[in-house]
mmCIF file of C-alpha atoms in Angstrom:
data_model
loop_
_atom_site.group_PDB
_atom_site.id
_atom_site.type_symbol
_atom_site.label_atom_id
_atom_site.label_comp_id
_atom_site.label_asym_id
_atom_site.label_seq_id
_atom_site.Cartn_x
_atom_site.Cartn_y
_atom_site.Cartn_z
ATOM 1 C CA MET A 1 7.746 47.011 -25.138
ATOM 2 C CA ALA A 2 4.970 44.649 -26.206
ATOM 3 C CA ILE A 3 4.471 43.821 -29.850
ATOM 4 C CA ARG A 4 0.874 43.319 -30.882
ATOM 5 C CA GLY A 5 0.151 39.929 -32.429
ATOM 6 C CA VAL A 6 3.181 38.170 -30.912
ATOM 7 C CA THR A 7 2.553 35.404 -28.380
ATOM 8 C CA LYS A 8 5.306 33.984 -26.183
ATOM 9 C CA ASN A 9 5.330 31.139 -23.660
ATOM 10 C CA VAL A 10 6.879 31.788 -20.273
ATOM 11 C CA ALA A 11 7.924 28.809 -18.095
ATOM 12 C CA VAL A 12 7.279 29.506 -14.418
ATOM 13 C CA ASN A 13 8.276 27.132 -11.615
ATOM 14 C CA GLY A 14 5.493 25.977 -9.349
ATOM 15 C CA PRO A 15 5.535 26.360 -5.543
ATOM 16 C CA VAL A 16 7.960 24.213 -3.579
ATOM 17 C CA SER A 17 5.695 23.567 -0.614
ATOM 18 C CA LYS A 18 4.091 20.233 0.244
ATOM 19 C CA ASN A 19 1.853 18.961 -2.534
ATOM 20 C CA THR A 20 -1.671 18.253 -1.251
ATOM 21 C CA ASP A 21 -3.395 17.908 -4.628
ATOM 22 C CA GLU A 22 -4.749 14.322 -4.842
ATOM 23 C CA ALA A 23 -4.248 14.303 -8.609
ATOM 24 C CA GLU A 24 -0.546 14.980 -8.179
ATOM 25 C CA ILE A 25 -0.046 12.200 -5.634
ATOM 26 C CA PHE A 26 0.516 9.951 -8.638
ATOM 27 C CA VAL A 27 2.251 12.378 -11.012
ATOM 28 C CA PRO A 28 4.014 15.068 -8.927
ATOM 29 C CA ASN A 29 4.360 18.359 -10.820
ATOM 30 C CA GLN A 30 7.754 18.994 -9.236
ATOM 31 C CA ILE A 31 8.997 15.424 -9.423
ATOM 32 C CA ASP A 32 12.584 16.292 -8.487
ATOM 33 C CA ARG A 33 11.277 17.801 -5.235
ATOM 34 C CA ARG A 34 9.133 14.916 -4.118
ATOM 35 C CA ASN A 35 11.604 13.800 -1.416
ATOM 36 C CA GLY A 36 11.761 17.199 0.252
ATOM 37 C CA ARG A 37 10.610 20.806 0.325
ATOM 38 C CA MET A 38 11.964 24.324 0.816
ATOM 39 C CA THR A 39 11.164 25.859 4.196
ATOM 40 C CA ASP A 40 10.153 29.495 4.770
ATOM 41 C CA GLY A 41 13.777 30.125 5.701
ATOM 42 C CA MET A 42 14.833 28.822 2.261
ATOM 43 C CA ASN A 43 16.433 25.700 3.707
ATOM 44 C CA TRP A 44 16.068 22.250 2.140
ATOM 45 C CA LEU A 45 14.091 19.869 4.388
ATOM 46 C CA THR A 46 13.923 16.166 3.492
ATOM 47 C CA ARG A 47 10.791 14.095 4.071
ATOM 48 C CA PRO A 48 10.655 12.297 7.444
ATOM 49 C CA GLY A 49 12.765 9.154 7.371
ATOM 50 C CA PHE A 50 14.480 9.927 4.061
ATOM 51 C CA TYR A 51 18.131 8.898 3.793
ATOM 52 C CA PRO A 52 20.352 8.683 0.714
ATOM 53 C CA LYS A 53 20.806 4.889 0.726
ATOM 54 C CA TRP A 54 21.829 1.761 2.585
ATOM 55 C CA ASN A 55 24.199 -0.784 1.141
ATOM 56 C CA LEU A 56 22.697 -4.246 1.684
ATOM 57 C CA GLY A 57 25.680 -5.932 0.081
ATOM 58 C CA ILE A 58 23.488 -7.991 -2.281
ATOM 59 C CA ASP A 59 22.657 -7.818 -5.977
ATOM 60 C CA GLU A 60 18.864 -7.747 -5.527
ATOM 61 C CA ASN A 61 16.091 -5.177 -5.752
ATOM 62 C CA VAL A 62 14.434 -3.981 -2.561
ATOM 63 C CA LYS A 63 10.683 -4.686 -2.690
ATOM 64 C CA LEU A 64 9.656 -3.176 0.626
ATOM 65 C CA LEU A 65 10.901 -0.790 3.331
ATOM 66 C CA ILE A 66 9.311 -1.132 6.778
ATOM 67 C CA PRO A 67 9.531 2.048 8.905
ATOM 68 C CA GLU A 68 9.535 0.369 12.305
ATOM 69 C CA GLY A 69 12.351 0.814 14.813
ATOM 70 C CA THR A 70 15.480 1.644 12.825
ATOM 71 C CA GLY A 71 13.807 0.211 9.717
ATOM 72 C CA TYR A 72 13.794 -3.008 7.702
ATOM 73 C CA ALA A 73 14.329 -3.782 4.014
ATOM 74 C CA VAL A 74 12.877 -6.790 2.167
ATOM 75 C CA SER A 75 14.781 -7.945 -0.905
ATOM 76 C CA LYS A 76 13.436 -9.409 -4.142
ATOM 77 C CA ASN A 77 14.237 -12.931 -2.963
ATOM 78 C CA GLY A 78 12.551 -12.531 0.420
ATOM 79 C CA ARG A 79 15.569 -11.749 2.584
ATOM 80 C CA ILE A 80 14.952 -9.248 5.408
ATOM 81 C CA PHE A 81 17.579 -6.787 6.637
ATOM 82 C CA GLN A 82 17.606 -4.500 9.654
ATOM 83 C CA LEU A 83 18.715 -0.972 8.790
ATOM 84 C CA ASP A 84 20.349 1.696 10.933
ATOM 85 C CA LYS A 85 20.082 5.500 11.006
ATOM 86 C CA ASP A 86 23.862 5.612 10.795
ATOM 87 C CA LEU A 87 24.578 4.866 7.141
ATOM 88 C CA ASN A 88 28.092 3.783 8.089
ATOM 89 C CA THR A 89 26.772 0.984 10.297
ATOM 90 C CA PRO A 90 26.574 -2.325 8.374
ATOM 91 C CA VAL A 91 23.065 -3.674 7.902
ATOM 92 C CA THR A 92 22.160 -6.994 9.528
ATOM 93 C CA GLU A 93 20.314 -9.793 7.746
ATOM 94 C CA LEU A 94 17.666 -11.398 9.943
ATOM 95 C CA THR A 95 18.152 -15.141 10.353
ATOM 96 C CA GLY A 96 15.493 -17.799 9.934
ATOM 97 C CA ALA A 97 12.600 -17.936 7.467
ATOM 98 C CA LYS A 98 12.396 -16.037 4.189
ATOM 99 C CA LEU A 99 9.489 -14.842 2.105
ATOM 100 C CA ARG A 100 8.841 -17.192 -0.835
ATOM 101 C CA GLY A 101 6.035 -15.479 -2.735
ATOM 102 C CA ILE A 102 6.115 -13.592 -6.044
ATOM 103 C CA TYR A 103 4.107 -10.517 -5.071
ATOM 104 C CA ARG A 104 5.129 -7.184 -3.578
ATOM 105 C CA PRO A 105 5.075 -7.750 0.207
ATOM 106 C CA ASN A 106 2.500 -6.286 2.596
ATOM 107 C CA TRP A 107 3.056 -5.874 6.310
ATOM 108 C CA ILE A 108 1.471 -4.923 9.631
ATOM 109 C CA LYS A 109 2.675 -4.481 13.192
ATOM 110 C CA ASN A 110 0.662 -6.429 15.762
ATOM 111 C CA GLY A 111 1.946 -5.520 19.196
ATOM 112 C CA ALA A 112 5.683 -6.138 19.128
ATOM 113 C CA MET A 113 5.360 -8.530 16.158
ATOM 114 C CA ILE A 114 5.872 -7.495 12.540
ATOM 115 C CA ILE A 115 4.022 -9.732 10.062
ATOM 116 C CA VAL A 116 4.906 -9.754 6.352
ATOM 117 C CA CYS A 117 3.138 -11.638 3.564
ATOM 118 C CA ASP A 118 3.609 -11.952 -0.215
ATOM 119 C CA GLY A 119 1.353 -14.766 -1.422
ATOM 120 C CA ARG A 120 3.116 -17.654 0.311
ATOM 121 C CA ASN A 121 3.635 -18.481 4.015
ATOM 122 C CA PRO A 122 3.414 -15.239 6.069
ATOM 123 C CA VAL A 123 6.446 -14.598 8.273
ATOM 124 C CA LYS A 124 6.822 -12.842 11.616
ATOM 125 C CA SER A 125 9.629 -11.082 13.429
ATOM 126 C CA VAL A 126 11.132 -12.895 16.417
ATOM 127 C CA GLY A 127 12.882 -10.395 18.625
ATOM 128 C CA ALA A 128 15.096 -7.950 16.744
ATOM 129 C CA SER A 129 17.259 -10.330 14.753
ATOM 130 C CA ALA A 130 15.237 -13.331 13.531
ATOM 131 C CA VAL A 131 12.258 -14.266 11.333
ATOM 132 C CA ASP A 132 9.979 -17.298 11.564
ATOM 133 C CA ILE A 133 6.883 -18.664 9.786
ATOM 134 C CA LEU A 134 3.660 -17.240 11.262
ATOM 135 C CA GLY A 135 1.968 -19.923 13.373
ATOM 136 C CA GLY A 136 -1.678 -20.935 13.654
ATOM 137 C CA SER A 137 -2.119 -22.283 10.088
ATOM 138 C CA PRO A 138 -2.711 -19.034 8.183
ATOM 139 C CA SER A 139 -3.373 -19.209 4.441
ATOM 140 C CA ASN A 140 -0.917 -17.957 1.824
ATOM 141 C CA PHE A 141 -2.095 -14.365 2.178
ATOM 142 C CA ARG A 142 -1.102 -11.684 -0.295
ATOM 143 C CA PHE A 143 -2.689 -8.874 1.745
ATOM 144 C CA ILE A 144 -2.852 -8.452 5.510
ATOM 145 C CA GLY A 145 -4.308 -5.910 7.911
ATOM 146 C CA MET A 146 -5.711 -5.337 11.396
ATOM 147 C CA ILE A 147 -9.152 -4.242 12.562
ATOM 148 C CA GLY A 148 -10.123 -4.244 16.225
ATOM 149 C CA PRO A 149 -8.799 -7.453 17.827
ATOM 150 C CA TYR A 150 -8.633 -9.302 14.497
ATOM 151 C CA THR A 151 -5.876 -9.812 11.950
ATOM 152 C CA ILE A 152 -7.353 -9.941 8.438
ATOM 153 C CA GLY A 153 -5.844 -11.796 5.474
ATOM 154 C CA CYS A 154 -6.879 -12.203 1.822
ATOM 155 C CA GLY A 155 -5.486 -12.670 -1.670
ATOM 156 C CA HIS A 156 -5.017 -16.414 -1.136
ATOM 157 C CA SER A 157 -8.363 -17.038 -2.836
ATOM 158 C CA ASP A 158 -10.436 -15.325 -5.518
ATOM 159 C CA THR A 159 -13.326 -14.543 -3.162
ATOM 160 C CA GLU A 160 -12.436 -15.523 0.422
ATOM 161 C CA PHE A 161 -10.990 -13.442 3.259
ATOM 162 C CA LYS A 162 -10.162 -14.675 6.757
ATOM 163 C CA TRP A 163 -9.759 -13.279 10.256
ATOM 164 C CA SER A 164 -7.738 -14.653 13.146
ATOM 165 C CA ALA A 165 -8.962 -15.333 16.661
ATOM 166 C CA SER A 166 -9.266 -12.216 18.812
ATOM 167 C CA ASN A 167 -5.921 -10.758 19.867
ATOM 168 C CA ASN A 168 -4.069 -13.765 18.445
ATOM 169 C CA PRO A 169 -2.600 -13.467 14.934
ATOM 170 C CA GLU A 170 -1.302 -17.033 15.284
ATOM 171 C CA ASN A 171 -4.696 -18.726 15.502
ATOM 172 C CA TRP A 172 -6.656 -19.048 12.234
ATOM 173 C CA THR A 173 -8.621 -22.239 12.901
ATOM 174 C CA THR A 174 -10.240 -22.135 16.375
ATOM 175 C CA GLY A 175 -11.909 -19.725 18.777
ATOM 176 C CA ASP A 176 -13.655 -16.809 17.071
ATOM 177 C CA SER A 177 -11.497 -16.995 13.945
ATOM 178 C CA GLY A 178 -13.425 -17.363 10.702
ATOM 179 C CA PHE A 179 -13.853 -16.534 7.036
ATOM 180 C CA ALA A 180 -16.344 -15.026 4.592
ATOM 181 C CA ASN A 181 -16.711 -14.671 0.833
ATOM 182 C CA VAL A 182 -17.316 -11.673 -1.377
ATOM 183 C CA LYS A 183 -19.734 -11.791 -4.304
ATOM 184 C CA THR A 184 -18.518 -13.877 -7.210
ATOM 185 C CA ASP A 185 -18.543 -11.019 -9.744
ATOM 186 C CA GLY A 186 -14.779 -10.619 -9.593
ATOM 187 C CA VAL A 187 -11.461 -11.528 -7.980
ATOM 188 C CA ILE A 188 -10.030 -9.885 -4.838
ATOM 189 C CA ARG A 189 -7.093 -7.704 -5.904
ATOM 190 C CA GLY A 190 -6.514 -5.520 -2.859
ATOM 191 C CA MET A 191 -7.576 -4.629 0.674
ATOM 192 C CA MET A 192 -7.665 -1.511 2.821
ATOM 193 C CA ILE A 193 -8.662 -1.073 6.479
ATOM 194 C CA GLN A 194 -10.345 2.199 7.479
ATOM 195 C CA LYS A 195 -11.487 2.451 11.123
ATOM 196 C CA GLU A 196 -13.973 -0.434 11.578
ATOM 197 C CA LEU A 197 -14.392 -1.010 7.829
ATOM 198 C CA VAL A 198 -12.687 -3.506 5.521
ATOM 199 C CA TYR A 199 -12.531 -2.392 1.873
ATOM 200 C CA LEU A 200 -12.094 -5.384 -0.441
ATOM 201 C CA PHE A 201 -11.096 -4.226 -3.931
ATOM 202 C CA LYS A 202 -12.000 -6.619 -6.758
ATOM 203 C CA ASP A 203 -11.309 -6.331 -10.460
ATOM 204 C CA GLN A 204 -14.939 -5.352 -11.137
ATOM 205 C CA SER A 205 -16.187 -3.804 -7.881
ATOM 206 C CA ILE A 206 -15.442 -2.819 -4.274
ATOM 207 C CA GLU A 207 -17.126 -4.327 -1.232
ATOM 208 C CA ILE A 208 -17.171 -2.694 2.215
ATOM 209 C CA TRP A 209 -17.494 -4.952 5.254
ATOM 210 C CA TYR A 210 -18.191 -3.730 8.793
ATOM 211 C CA ASN A 211 -16.789 -5.138 12.037
ATOM 212 C CA ARG A 212 -19.888 -5.418 14.235
ATOM 213 C CA GLY A 213 -18.379 -7.939 16.671
ATOM 214 C CA GLY A 214 -20.191 -11.003 17.967
ATOM 215 C CA ALA A 215 -20.088 -14.578 16.711
ATOM 216 C CA THR A 216 -20.054 -13.433 13.070
ATOM 217 C CA PRO A 217 -18.104 -10.179 13.326
ATOM 218 C CA PHE A 218 -18.013 -9.097 9.674
ATOM 219 C CA VAL A 219 -20.979 -8.160 7.507
ATOM 220 C CA ARG A 220 -21.101 -6.591 4.028
ATOM 221 C CA ILE A 221 -22.698 -3.129 4.140
ATOM 222 C CA GLU A 222 -21.834 -1.495 0.791
ATOM 223 C CA TYR A 223 -21.135 -2.443 -2.814
ATOM 224 C CA ILE A 224 -19.443 -0.046 -5.286
ATOM 225 C CA GLU A 225 -19.420 -0.692 -9.028
ATOM 226 C CA ARG A 226 -15.827 0.313 -9.701
ATOM 227 C CA GLY A 227 -13.024 -2.214 -9.992
ATOM 228 C CA LEU A 228 -9.295 -2.093 -9.286
ATOM 229 C CA ALA A 229 -6.720 -2.395 -12.080
ATOM 230 C CA ALA A 230 -3.494 -2.523 -10.032
ATOM 231 C CA SER A 231 -3.256 -4.265 -6.655
ATOM 232 C CA ASP A 232 -0.382 -2.078 -5.436
ATOM 233 C CA SER A 233 -1.874 1.230 -6.570
ATOM 234 C CA ILE A 234 -4.060 1.710 -3.457
ATOM 235 C CA ILE A 235 -2.938 4.709 -1.386
ATOM 236 C CA LYS A 236 -4.474 5.419 2.006
ATOM 237 C CA ASP A 237 -4.442 9.111 2.890
ATOM 238 C CA GLY A 238 -6.298 10.057 6.042
ATOM 239 C CA SER A 239 -10.040 9.561 5.585
ATOM 240 C CA HIS A 240 -9.836 8.633 1.907
ATOM 241 C CA SER A 241 -7.862 6.489 -0.504
ATOM 242 C CA CYS A 242 -6.771 6.650 -4.153
ATOM 243 C CA PHE A 243 -6.401 3.857 -6.696
ATOM 244 C CA ILE A 244 -6.307 2.967 -10.399
ATOM 245 C CA GLY A 245 -9.745 1.885 -11.553
ATOM 246 C CA ASN A 246 -10.537 -0.853 -14.020
ATOM 247 C CA ASP A 247 -11.003 1.813 -16.712
ATOM 248 C CA ASN A 248 -7.358 2.896 -16.196
ATOM 249 C CA ARG A 249 -8.160 6.199 -14.525
ATOM 250 C CA PHE A 250 -7.141 7.399 -11.044
ATOM 251 C CA TYR A 251 -9.917 7.605 -8.487
ATOM 252 C CA LYS A 252 -10.440 9.034 -5.026
ATOM 253 C CA LEU A 253 -12.571 6.939 -2.661
ATOM 254 C CA GLU A 254 -14.035 8.633 0.401
ATOM 255 C CA GLY A 255 -16.606 6.601 2.283
ATOM 256 C CA THR A 256 -18.670 5.208 -0.580
ATOM 257 C CA ALA A 257 -18.141 8.170 -2.932
ATOM 258 C CA VAL A 258 -15.842 7.571 -5.906
ATOM 259 C CA SER A 259 -14.557 10.463 -8.035
ATOM 260 C CA VAL A 260 -12.025 10.780 -10.871
ATOM 261 C CA ILE A 261 -8.888 12.791 -9.994
ATOM 262 C CA SER A 262 -6.773 12.125 -13.069
ATOM 263 C CA SER A 263 -8.489 14.394 -15.595
ATOM 264 C CA PRO A 264 -5.460 16.732 -16.004
ATOM 265 C CA TYR A 265 -3.288 13.740 -16.909
ATOM 266 C CA GLU A 266 -5.696 11.605 -18.941
ATOM 267 C CA LYS A 267 -3.680 11.551 -22.158
ATOM 268 C CA TYR A 268 -0.492 10.548 -20.334
ATOM 269 C CA ILE A 269 -2.158 7.883 -18.207
ATOM 270 C CA GLN A 270 -3.985 6.290 -21.120
ATOM 271 C CA ALA A 271 -0.658 5.951 -22.929
ATOM 272 C CA MET A 272 0.729 3.787 -20.126
ATOM 273 C CA VAL A 273 1.015 0.014 -20.464
ATOM 274 C CA ASN A 274 0.921 -2.801 -17.900
ATOM 275 C CA PHE A 275 -1.462 -1.050 -15.514
ATOM 276 C CA ASP A 276 -1.482 -4.097 -13.256
ATOM 277 C CA GLN A 277 2.153 -3.371 -12.364
ATOM 278 C CA VAL A 278 1.602 0.225 -11.206
ATOM 279 C CA VAL A 279 2.626 0.988 -7.601
ATOM 280 C CA GLY A 280 1.132 3.979 -5.761
ATOM 281 C CA TYR A 281 3.185 6.173 -3.406
ATOM 282 C CA HIS A 282 2.206 9.091 -1.220
ATOM 283 C CA PHE A 283 4.945 11.657 -0.608
ATOM 284 C CA ALA A 284 3.916 13.487 2.534
#
């Protein structure tokens, strides 16, 4: 029986289905369920590719997991290990070169070659068991991507980005390879490739460059007055992306439209420190 004038709070669990709310990409409401979901048959289903753990046999953090083949893990000190779906199978460390940079690694797959960079010499996979320095005199890229026949690199310079020769990620000096510079109103802090567009995130703005082909393939087509606070916060999700802006709020970027998605969490986000160290993940 209700008692007039008495107010009580009732805690109710949220749904356990996949979370598609952009605002909760960064702060999942059901954080203990972010690695799986309950099916209609009330069975627990893990996210694709999720396994409890691999034992690398080293006392180092893992900075990057690469979901290609059976998977690869990159350690804090730049060592690369090949994983296996069978957790009882020992992991194998790839021989050859190691990453020497200080940043969180970025990677792409170009044909059969995996390329990884972290602010020093980019490295490439050689077969299934070895790593070597990427050839063709690339710069010390922090970010790397692919668009059309070109491999794109940046983060080695405040304002410059480069592209390789067509269909050759190991040629950065001849042929139709080249470089361009963004406006000098900020420093490049991140990059995202979306179809034929290159999004270059700076600390004060975002520039969008279009791959039109020809002798000078890349041209700037848009300029957005919203900067990036954390290089590793960029999340690509279908036709849009999310990131931490230079005002320490979470944004959704779709085309050239930028909108705030962190309003429900403003007081928690503003209480955070070291925004430049934030890493964005998308659990889908």
